[in-house]
Short mmCIF file of C-alpha atoms in Angstrom, two decimals:
data_model
loop_
_atom_site.label_atom_id
_atom_site.label_comp_id
_atom_site.label_asym_id
_atom_site.label_seq_id
_atom_site.Cartn_x
_atom_site.Cartn_y
_atom_site.Cartn_z
CA MET A 2 7.13 -162.78 -94.76
CA LEU A 3 10.70 -164.73 -95.94
CA PHE A 4 11.09 -162.87 -99.21
CA LYS A 5 11.76 -159.38 -99.93
CA LYS A 6 9.15 -157.29 -101.44
CA GLU A 7 11.86 -155.13 -103.93
CA ASP A 8 15.39 -156.57 -105.52
CA ASP A 9 18.45 -154.88 -104.15
CA TYR A 10 22.15 -156.03 -105.29
CA SER A 11 22.15 -158.87 -102.90
CA THR A 12 19.25 -160.64 -104.39
CA PRO A 13 20.07 -163.27 -106.34
CA VAL A 14 20.09 -163.27 -110.53
CA PHE A 15 17.42 -165.77 -110.49
CA GLY A 16 15.73 -164.39 -108.10
CA THR A 17 14.36 -160.73 -109.46
CA ILE A 18 11.01 -159.73 -110.39
CA GLU A 19 12.94 -159.57 -114.30
CA SER A 20 14.29 -162.99 -114.32
CA GLY A 21 10.90 -163.73 -114.14
CA SER A 22 9.29 -162.04 -116.58
CA ASN A 23 9.45 -161.50 -120.31
CA ILE A 24 11.77 -159.01 -121.42
CA PRO A 25 11.01 -156.20 -123.62
CA LYS A 26 11.78 -156.69 -127.65
CA ASP A 27 10.02 -154.46 -129.59
CA VAL A 28 9.54 -151.39 -127.69
CA ILE A 29 11.90 -150.14 -124.63
CA GLY A 30 10.90 -150.22 -121.26
CA LYS A 31 9.74 -147.93 -118.71
CA ASP A 32 12.26 -147.99 -116.08
CA SER A 33 16.23 -149.06 -115.74
CA ILE A 34 17.36 -152.49 -114.22
CA ALA A 35 20.61 -153.44 -112.96
CA PRO A 36 23.67 -153.64 -115.38
CA ASN A 37 23.95 -157.42 -114.04
CA ILE A 38 20.76 -158.41 -114.84
CA ALA A 39 20.81 -156.57 -118.25
CA TYR A 40 23.77 -158.86 -118.96
CA ARG A 41 22.68 -162.18 -117.55
CA LEU A 42 19.47 -161.97 -119.09
CA ILE A 43 21.08 -160.98 -122.65
CA LYS A 44 23.68 -164.18 -122.40
CA ASP A 45 20.65 -165.96 -121.78
CA GLU A 46 18.55 -164.87 -125.28
CA LEU A 47 22.00 -165.44 -126.93
CA MET A 48 22.66 -169.01 -125.75
CA ASN A 49 20.36 -170.61 -128.85
CA GLU A 50 22.98 -168.68 -131.32
CA GLY A 51 24.77 -171.76 -130.98
CA ASN A 52 28.86 -172.23 -130.33
CA ALA A 53 30.59 -170.06 -133.38
CA ARG A 54 33.44 -172.05 -133.48
CA LEU A 55 31.43 -175.55 -133.96
CA ASN A 56 29.90 -173.72 -137.10
CA LEU A 57 31.27 -175.18 -139.72
CA ALA A 58 29.64 -173.49 -142.87
CA THR A 59 31.36 -169.83 -142.48
CA PHE A 60 33.95 -168.05 -143.78
CA CYS A 61 34.08 -165.98 -140.99
CA GLN A 62 36.32 -166.28 -138.08
CA THR A 63 35.59 -167.63 -135.35
CA TYR A 64 38.94 -167.09 -133.29
CA MET A 65 41.67 -164.49 -132.51
CA GLU A 66 43.82 -165.00 -129.58
CA ASP A 67 42.97 -163.65 -125.75
CA GLU A 68 45.63 -160.81 -126.33
CA ALA A 69 43.90 -159.48 -129.65
CA THR A 70 40.45 -159.66 -127.92
CA GLN A 71 41.53 -157.59 -125.04
CA LEU A 72 43.65 -155.28 -127.59
CA MET A 73 40.15 -154.53 -129.80
CA ALA A 74 37.58 -154.92 -126.38
CA GLU A 75 39.95 -152.04 -125.02
CA THR A 76 39.63 -149.85 -128.25
CA LEU A 77 36.10 -150.13 -129.20
CA GLU A 78 35.73 -146.23 -128.49
CA LYS A 79 38.18 -145.27 -131.07
CA ASN A 80 36.97 -144.54 -134.47
CA ALA A 81 39.23 -145.24 -137.65
CA ILE A 82 36.69 -143.36 -139.31
CA ASP A 83 36.94 -139.68 -138.04
CA LYS A 84 37.98 -138.64 -134.23
CA SER A 85 34.83 -137.03 -133.15
CA GLU A 86 31.95 -138.05 -135.57
CA TYR A 87 31.74 -141.88 -137.09
CA PRO A 88 29.53 -141.23 -140.33
CA GLN A 89 26.09 -143.40 -140.57
CA THR A 90 26.84 -143.76 -144.46
CA THR A 91 25.31 -147.20 -144.48
CA GLU A 92 22.24 -145.88 -143.46
CA CYS A 93 21.78 -143.00 -145.03
CA MET A 94 22.87 -144.90 -148.24
CA LEU A 95 20.10 -147.25 -147.68
CA GLY A 96 17.47 -144.53 -146.95
CA GLY A 97 18.53 -142.76 -150.56
CA MET A 98 18.23 -146.12 -152.43
CA ALA A 99 14.98 -146.77 -151.31
CA MET A 100 13.92 -142.68 -152.08
CA LYS A 101 15.65 -143.46 -155.56
CA PHE A 102 14.23 -146.71 -156.41
CA ARG A 103 10.10 -145.65 -155.60
CA TRP A 104 10.74 -142.09 -157.22
CA ARG A 105 12.02 -144.48 -160.74
CA ASN A 106 9.07 -147.02 -160.42
CA ARG A 107 6.36 -144.64 -159.68
CA ALA A 108 7.89 -142.18 -162.68
CA GLU A 109 7.29 -145.55 -165.13
CA LYS A 110 4.28 -145.58 -164.35
CA LEU A 111 3.29 -142.26 -164.69
CA GLY A 112 5.03 -142.47 -168.68
CA MET A 113 7.81 -140.10 -167.47
CA ASP A 114 11.15 -140.19 -169.06
CA THR A 115 13.03 -141.73 -166.67
CA THR A 116 16.65 -141.14 -168.42
CA LYS A 117 16.27 -137.30 -169.48
CA LYS A 118 18.39 -136.55 -166.71
CA LYS A 119 19.57 -136.93 -163.37
CA PRO A 120 16.69 -137.35 -160.13
CA ASN A 121 18.02 -135.33 -157.45
CA LEU A 122 18.14 -135.13 -153.81
CA VAL A 123 17.19 -131.61 -152.21
CA VAL A 124 19.00 -130.65 -149.18
CA SER A 125 20.74 -127.97 -146.79
CA SER A 126 24.10 -126.94 -147.67
CA GLY A 127 24.70 -128.50 -143.89
CA TYR A 128 24.53 -131.66 -144.76
CA GLN A 129 26.58 -134.55 -143.61
CA VAL A 130 29.21 -136.22 -146.14
CA CYS A 131 26.74 -139.23 -146.16
CA TRP A 132 24.81 -137.76 -148.52
CA GLU A 133 27.48 -136.66 -150.84
CA LYS A 134 28.88 -139.82 -150.98
CA PHE A 135 25.17 -141.37 -151.68
CA CYS A 136 24.48 -139.26 -154.48
CA VAL A 137 27.83 -139.54 -156.26
CA TYR A 138 27.73 -143.13 -155.57
CA TRP A 139 23.86 -143.47 -157.20
CA ASP A 140 24.00 -141.01 -159.81
CA ILE A 141 22.18 -138.41 -158.08
CA GLU A 142 22.38 -134.58 -158.54
CA MET A 143 22.55 -133.25 -155.05
CA ARG A 144 20.44 -129.58 -154.89
CA THR A 145 21.41 -127.86 -151.66
CA VAL A 146 19.83 -125.33 -150.85
CA PRO A 147 22.06 -122.44 -148.80
CA MET A 148 22.05 -121.58 -145.35
CA ASP A 149 22.77 -117.84 -143.87
CA GLU A 150 23.36 -115.76 -140.79
CA ASP A 151 19.51 -115.58 -140.46
CA HIS A 152 18.69 -119.39 -141.43
CA MET A 153 21.00 -121.67 -139.66
CA SER A 154 19.41 -124.77 -141.00
CA LEU A 155 17.22 -125.64 -144.19
CA ASP A 156 14.99 -122.55 -145.30
CA ILE A 157 12.00 -123.37 -145.89
CA ASP A 158 11.24 -120.49 -148.00
CA LYS A 159 13.58 -121.89 -150.76
CA VAL A 160 12.99 -125.26 -150.57
CA LEU A 161 10.48 -125.43 -152.96
CA ASP A 162 13.44 -123.76 -155.28
CA TYR A 163 14.98 -126.96 -155.32
CA VAL A 164 12.15 -129.61 -156.76
CA ASP A 165 10.82 -130.53 -159.25
CA ASP A 166 9.48 -134.11 -160.72
CA TYR A 167 12.71 -135.91 -160.82
CA THR A 168 12.84 -134.96 -156.85
CA ILE A 169 13.48 -138.42 -155.19
CA GLY A 170 12.82 -136.58 -151.64
CA ILE A 171 14.43 -134.13 -148.82
CA ALA A 172 16.41 -135.12 -146.70
CA ALA A 173 15.40 -132.83 -144.01
CA LEU A 174 18.51 -132.78 -140.86
CA LEU A 175 17.54 -133.38 -137.11
CA GLY A 176 21.13 -132.07 -136.05
CA ILE A 177 23.15 -130.48 -138.23
CA THR A 178 26.91 -131.57 -138.14
CA TYR A 179 28.45 -128.08 -138.16
CA THR A 180 26.47 -126.52 -135.19
CA GLY A 181 23.79 -128.84 -133.71
CA LYS A 182 21.15 -126.64 -134.98
CA PHE A 183 17.60 -128.65 -136.42
CA ASP A 184 15.70 -128.30 -139.98
CA ASP A 185 12.08 -127.91 -138.72
CA ILE A 186 10.35 -130.41 -139.96
CA LYS A 187 6.78 -129.76 -139.09
CA ALA A 188 7.20 -126.50 -141.22
CA LEU A 189 8.92 -128.34 -144.15
CA ASP A 190 5.96 -131.49 -144.10
CA ALA A 191 3.25 -128.69 -143.83
CA LEU A 192 5.14 -127.35 -147.28
CA ILE A 193 5.46 -130.44 -148.85
CA GLU A 194 2.01 -131.93 -148.55
CA GLU A 195 0.45 -128.27 -150.61
CA TYR A 196 3.07 -129.19 -152.85
CA ASN A 197 2.00 -132.93 -153.39
CA LYS A 198 -1.86 -131.99 -153.91
CA THR A 199 -0.91 -130.31 -157.24
CA ALA A 200 2.34 -132.16 -157.74
CA LYS A 201 2.72 -134.70 -160.66
CA ILE A 202 4.80 -136.96 -158.52
CA SER A 203 4.77 -136.56 -155.00
CA VAL A 204 7.78 -136.17 -152.68
CA PRO A 205 8.72 -137.94 -149.34
CA ILE A 206 10.55 -136.93 -146.76
CA HIS A 207 13.83 -138.78 -145.11
CA VAL A 208 14.87 -137.28 -141.56
CA ASP A 209 18.34 -137.96 -141.50
CA ALA A 210 18.32 -138.21 -137.42
CA ALA A 211 21.98 -138.97 -137.05
CA SER A 212 22.16 -137.08 -133.45
CA GLY A 213 18.91 -136.15 -132.69
CA GLY A 214 17.00 -139.75 -133.62
CA LEU A 215 17.94 -140.74 -130.43
CA PHE A 216 17.87 -137.77 -128.03
CA THR A 217 14.82 -136.17 -128.57
CA PRO A 218 12.09 -138.49 -128.20
CA PHE A 219 13.59 -138.83 -124.51
CA ILE A 220 13.92 -135.23 -123.77
CA ASP A 221 11.38 -133.14 -126.13
CA PRO A 222 8.98 -136.12 -127.03
CA GLU A 223 6.18 -133.46 -128.03
CA LEU A 224 8.81 -132.20 -131.01
CA GLU A 225 6.87 -133.39 -134.62
CA TRP A 226 9.76 -134.30 -136.83
CA ASP A 227 9.19 -138.53 -136.95
CA PHE A 228 6.15 -140.51 -138.35
CA ARG A 229 3.70 -138.07 -136.56
CA LEU A 230 4.16 -135.89 -140.09
CA LYS A 231 2.38 -137.60 -143.08
CA ASN A 232 5.35 -136.86 -145.37
CA VAL A 233 8.00 -138.14 -143.50
CA VAL A 234 8.41 -141.61 -144.64
CA SER A 235 12.24 -142.91 -143.29
CA ILE A 236 14.41 -142.40 -140.69
CA SER A 237 17.92 -143.01 -139.80
CA THR A 238 19.33 -142.37 -136.92
CA SER A 239 22.98 -143.65 -135.09
CA GLY A 240 23.26 -145.83 -132.35
CA HIS A 241 26.91 -144.64 -131.83
CA LYS A 242 25.91 -140.78 -130.68
CA TYR A 243 22.92 -140.33 -128.33
CA GLY A 244 22.33 -144.67 -128.42
CA LEU A 245 25.40 -144.43 -125.68
CA VAL A 246 27.07 -147.53 -127.79
CA TYR A 247 30.67 -147.33 -128.93
CA PRO A 248 31.18 -146.65 -133.10
CA GLY A 249 29.88 -148.72 -135.48
CA ILE A 250 25.96 -149.01 -135.60
CA GLY A 251 23.10 -147.04 -137.01
CA TRP A 252 19.18 -147.77 -137.80
CA VAL A 253 17.03 -146.92 -140.57
CA ILE A 254 13.15 -147.52 -140.46
CA TRP A 255 10.55 -146.72 -142.79
CA LYS A 256 7.05 -145.46 -141.99
CA ASP A 257 5.37 -148.63 -144.04
CA GLU A 258 6.45 -151.25 -145.81
CA GLU A 259 5.27 -149.31 -149.42
CA TYR A 260 7.94 -146.67 -149.27
CA LEU A 261 10.48 -149.69 -149.45
CA PRO A 262 10.92 -151.13 -152.70
CA LYS A 263 10.49 -154.85 -152.70
CA GLU A 264 13.46 -155.15 -155.66
CA LEU A 265 15.74 -153.71 -152.70
CA ILE A 266 14.95 -156.39 -150.68
CA PHE A 267 16.67 -160.28 -151.46
CA GLU A 268 16.12 -163.55 -149.81
CA VAL A 269 19.00 -165.03 -149.01
CA SER A 270 19.46 -168.82 -148.85
CA TYR A 271 22.54 -169.50 -146.64
CA LEU A 272 23.35 -171.60 -144.50
CA GLY A 273 20.47 -174.20 -144.10
CA GLY A 274 17.83 -171.03 -143.98
CA SER A 275 16.21 -168.27 -146.03
CA MET A 276 15.94 -164.87 -144.50
CA PRO A 277 15.24 -161.39 -146.11
CA THR A 278 18.02 -158.88 -145.77
CA MET A 279 18.62 -155.39 -147.23
CA ALA A 280 21.93 -154.05 -146.97
CA ILE A 281 25.51 -153.17 -148.17
CA ASN A 282 27.43 -154.64 -146.08
CA PHE A 283 26.67 -158.21 -144.57
CA SER A 284 29.52 -160.11 -142.45
CA ARG A 285 30.39 -157.72 -139.78
CA SER A 286 30.38 -158.88 -136.02
CA ALA A 287 27.03 -158.08 -133.95
CA SER A 288 29.09 -156.87 -130.77
CA GLN A 289 27.44 -153.35 -131.62
CA VAL A 290 24.31 -154.60 -132.13
CA ILE A 291 24.06 -156.30 -129.02
CA GLY A 292 25.34 -153.46 -127.40
CA GLN A 293 22.59 -151.33 -128.21
CA TYR A 294 20.35 -154.07 -126.98
CA TYR A 295 21.85 -153.78 -123.82
CA ASN A 296 21.43 -150.22 -123.43
CA PHE A 297 17.78 -150.55 -124.35
CA LEU A 298 17.35 -153.05 -122.35
CA ARG A 299 19.32 -152.01 -119.17
CA LEU A 300 18.32 -148.29 -118.94
CA GLY A 301 14.88 -148.46 -120.05
CA PHE A 302 13.41 -145.67 -121.40
CA GLU A 303 13.84 -143.39 -118.06
CA GLY A 304 17.43 -144.08 -117.99
CA TYR A 305 18.04 -142.46 -121.30
CA ARG A 306 15.70 -139.77 -120.20
CA GLN A 307 17.93 -139.10 -116.57
CA ILE A 308 21.26 -139.80 -118.92
CA HIS A 309 20.22 -137.18 -121.30
CA GLN A 310 18.92 -134.17 -119.22
CA ARG A 311 21.76 -134.36 -117.37
CA THR A 312 24.00 -134.17 -120.53
CA LYS A 313 21.71 -131.00 -121.54
CA ASP A 314 22.23 -129.66 -118.35
CA VAL A 315 26.00 -129.82 -118.68
CA ALA A 316 25.60 -128.21 -122.63
CA MET A 317 23.50 -125.84 -121.19
CA TYR A 318 26.20 -124.34 -118.28
CA LEU A 319 29.27 -124.26 -120.97
CA SER A 320 27.05 -122.25 -122.88
CA LYS A 321 25.89 -119.90 -120.32
CA GLU A 322 29.85 -119.95 -119.34
CA ILE A 323 31.11 -119.45 -123.02
CA GLU A 324 29.34 -116.38 -123.65
CA ASN A 325 29.77 -115.15 -120.10
CA THR A 326 33.75 -114.35 -121.17
CA GLY A 327 31.72 -111.97 -123.78
CA LEU A 328 34.11 -112.59 -126.58
CA PHE A 329 31.55 -115.45 -128.47
CA LYS A 330 28.41 -115.24 -129.99
CA ILE A 331 26.72 -118.43 -129.21
CA TYR A 332 24.77 -119.88 -132.18
CA ASN A 333 23.86 -123.66 -130.34
CA ASP A 334 23.22 -123.16 -126.63
CA GLY A 335 22.29 -127.10 -125.75
CA GLU A 336 18.52 -126.32 -125.36
CA ASN A 337 17.69 -128.84 -128.35
CA LEU A 338 20.53 -130.97 -128.77
CA PRO A 339 24.10 -130.95 -126.23
CA ILE A 340 26.22 -129.58 -128.70
CA VAL A 341 27.85 -125.95 -127.82
CA CYS A 342 28.40 -123.73 -131.20
CA TYR A 343 30.12 -120.48 -131.37
CA ARG A 344 32.38 -117.75 -132.80
CA LEU A 345 34.45 -114.68 -131.20
CA ARG A 346 31.84 -112.38 -131.51
CA ASN A 347 34.07 -109.38 -132.79
CA GLU A 348 37.32 -110.43 -134.46
CA ASP A 349 39.05 -107.40 -134.57
CA ALA A 350 38.56 -107.04 -130.27
CA VAL A 351 41.45 -109.50 -130.20
CA GLN A 352 45.00 -110.74 -132.16
CA TRP A 353 44.18 -114.35 -132.06
CA THR A 354 41.65 -116.53 -133.71
CA LEU A 355 40.37 -119.84 -133.24
CA TYR A 356 42.49 -122.12 -134.10
CA ASP A 357 45.13 -120.45 -132.13
CA LEU A 358 42.49 -121.14 -129.52
CA ALA A 359 41.85 -124.66 -130.49
CA ASP A 360 45.68 -125.04 -130.15
CA ARG A 361 46.00 -123.94 -126.26
CA LEU A 362 43.13 -126.17 -125.37
CA ALA A 363 45.03 -129.02 -126.95
CA MET A 364 47.96 -128.65 -125.11
CA LYS A 365 45.58 -129.74 -121.88
CA GLY A 366 44.31 -132.57 -124.36
CA TRP A 367 40.77 -131.09 -125.24
CA GLN A 368 40.16 -131.65 -128.83
CA ILE A 369 38.13 -128.66 -129.87
CA PRO A 370 37.35 -128.05 -133.61
CA ALA A 371 38.10 -124.96 -134.87
CA TYR A 372 36.56 -124.62 -138.85
CA PRO A 373 34.60 -122.85 -141.59
CA LEU A 374 31.13 -123.15 -141.76
CA PRO A 375 29.27 -124.49 -144.96
CA VAL A 376 29.33 -122.46 -148.24
CA ASN A 377 27.88 -119.07 -148.48
CA LEU A 378 28.87 -118.93 -144.72
CA ASP A 379 32.58 -120.05 -144.89
CA LYS A 380 33.94 -116.38 -143.82
CA VAL A 381 32.70 -117.42 -140.77
CA ILE A 382 34.94 -119.61 -137.93
CA ILE A 383 33.50 -121.84 -135.62
CA GLN A 384 34.07 -124.21 -132.57
CA ARG A 385 31.60 -127.14 -131.53
CA ILE A 386 31.73 -129.38 -128.10
CA VAL A 387 30.33 -132.14 -128.56
CA CYS A 388 28.20 -132.97 -125.00
CA ARG A 389 28.06 -136.46 -124.73
CA ALA A 390 26.88 -138.46 -121.52
CA ASP A 391 30.77 -139.27 -120.46
CA LEU A 392 30.98 -135.38 -120.23
CA SER A 393 30.78 -135.13 -116.49
CA TYR A 394 29.64 -131.56 -114.83
CA ASP A 395 33.74 -131.29 -112.86
CA MET A 396 34.84 -132.09 -116.34
CA ALA A 397 32.79 -129.06 -117.60
CA GLU A 398 34.30 -126.87 -114.81
CA LEU A 399 37.85 -128.18 -115.66
CA PHE A 400 36.80 -127.28 -119.09
CA ILE A 401 36.17 -123.82 -118.38
CA ARG A 402 38.68 -123.16 -116.03
CA ASP A 403 41.41 -124.62 -118.84
CA LEU A 404 39.24 -122.10 -121.32
CA ASN A 405 39.54 -119.36 -119.45
CA THR A 406 43.54 -119.90 -119.57
CA ALA A 407 43.70 -120.57 -122.59
CA ILE A 408 42.54 -117.33 -123.78
CA ASP A 409 44.51 -115.31 -121.10
CA ASP A 410 47.31 -116.81 -122.54
CA LEU A 411 46.58 -116.17 -126.04
CA ASN A 412 46.10 -112.04 -124.90
CA LYS A 413 49.64 -112.01 -123.67
CA ALA A 414 51.08 -113.82 -126.54
CA THR A 415 53.45 -112.04 -128.96
CA ILE A 416 53.75 -114.90 -130.98
CA LEU A 417 50.47 -116.57 -132.36
CA VAL A 418 50.79 -120.32 -134.67
CA HIS A 419 48.17 -118.86 -136.34
CA GLY A 420 47.00 -115.23 -136.38
CA LYS A 421 44.71 -113.28 -138.41
CA LYS A 422 46.30 -113.76 -141.64
CA ALA A 423 45.47 -117.70 -141.24
CA GLU A 424 43.60 -118.95 -144.00
CA ASN A 425 40.22 -120.33 -143.29
CA LYS A 426 40.64 -124.46 -143.04
CA LYS A 427 39.32 -127.27 -141.25
CA TYR A 428 41.49 -127.32 -137.94
CA GLY A 429 41.20 -130.09 -136.13
CA PHE A 430 38.64 -132.97 -135.56
CA THR A 431 35.22 -131.57 -137.35
CA HIS A 432 33.08 -134.66 -138.43
#
């Protein structure tokens, strides 16, 4: 035979199996493909977008100097909003808007006075700031279900105390920012299913899966948190977290068209064509979208699974080593999300605080935030480590070495910057 049965790196791009097949467009492919092939296939897909510099209809810039382009490429990983998390504000806003408009439309049909009082949104006190923004911008009452030591996520036993006929929906969190814990969305769905049987107006669930949405399907596909649950009607997630793309990309999807009010969709006649759009922003670079598509095509389901499994393994290793010091109580060990969250087990056993430890680690370049938990738990100071794909096992070992050195230095220190009298505060990089 004069040809190879399998491709390798010596195979020309247009001689590969992938170049002779349709590339996945609606679902993630099962297997990974070579990066050079993924690049070429997507590059060719973009040919029909035309030459941007020949587009004389747009106000958007289509040229920058090579030095500026290089500088932008070299800073894609830098986050202008915050050092450790880029909130998925737009996607949550869109999901919230859909719930508000749909509630209002249904309430008016039922003859309810929609101006009698503010509509409300129910969420745990571990919410991301994007939900507070949504409620302020769209005049929604935010009803927070407090977390406590026994309920470090949404308290299912108390959630209905906050629900009434003016509740537009419940935002369930697949990954609480503070700790990485999941709300029990399946139990919430069962609770809401019973409530909706007798409710004047049914209450939907929006899943804020900023962290877990592009992690859990690959690592724990049996966990039911998504559209398999009857009352989950919309999901938002961040591509720039475990979707493995640089900051600035997020997604929101609805179970069915009925959950996305038509008045929120605009048919825009622009630049010679017409297309439906539902967005808060308009002109923006397509680079992050293309980057997400590249990852989907390049990695496939199996590639994502392998990366996320290794990341989880690193998180579990860190959790075990931190617990082995005997100084810390682990709140999240990386089992559900590769986030390790811990507090001092006995604050009276040491003279230093987690703020002091954060300072010592920063001397070695590690940015590990120390901050209080939400209301009702704000006397508890924790630290959080977010394990990402680029945190190798070797780097994790180096961190543990530096952690143990920092602890030893603090135990010997005669002067502490923060010490026991330090005021509880957000310190370092929290969100």
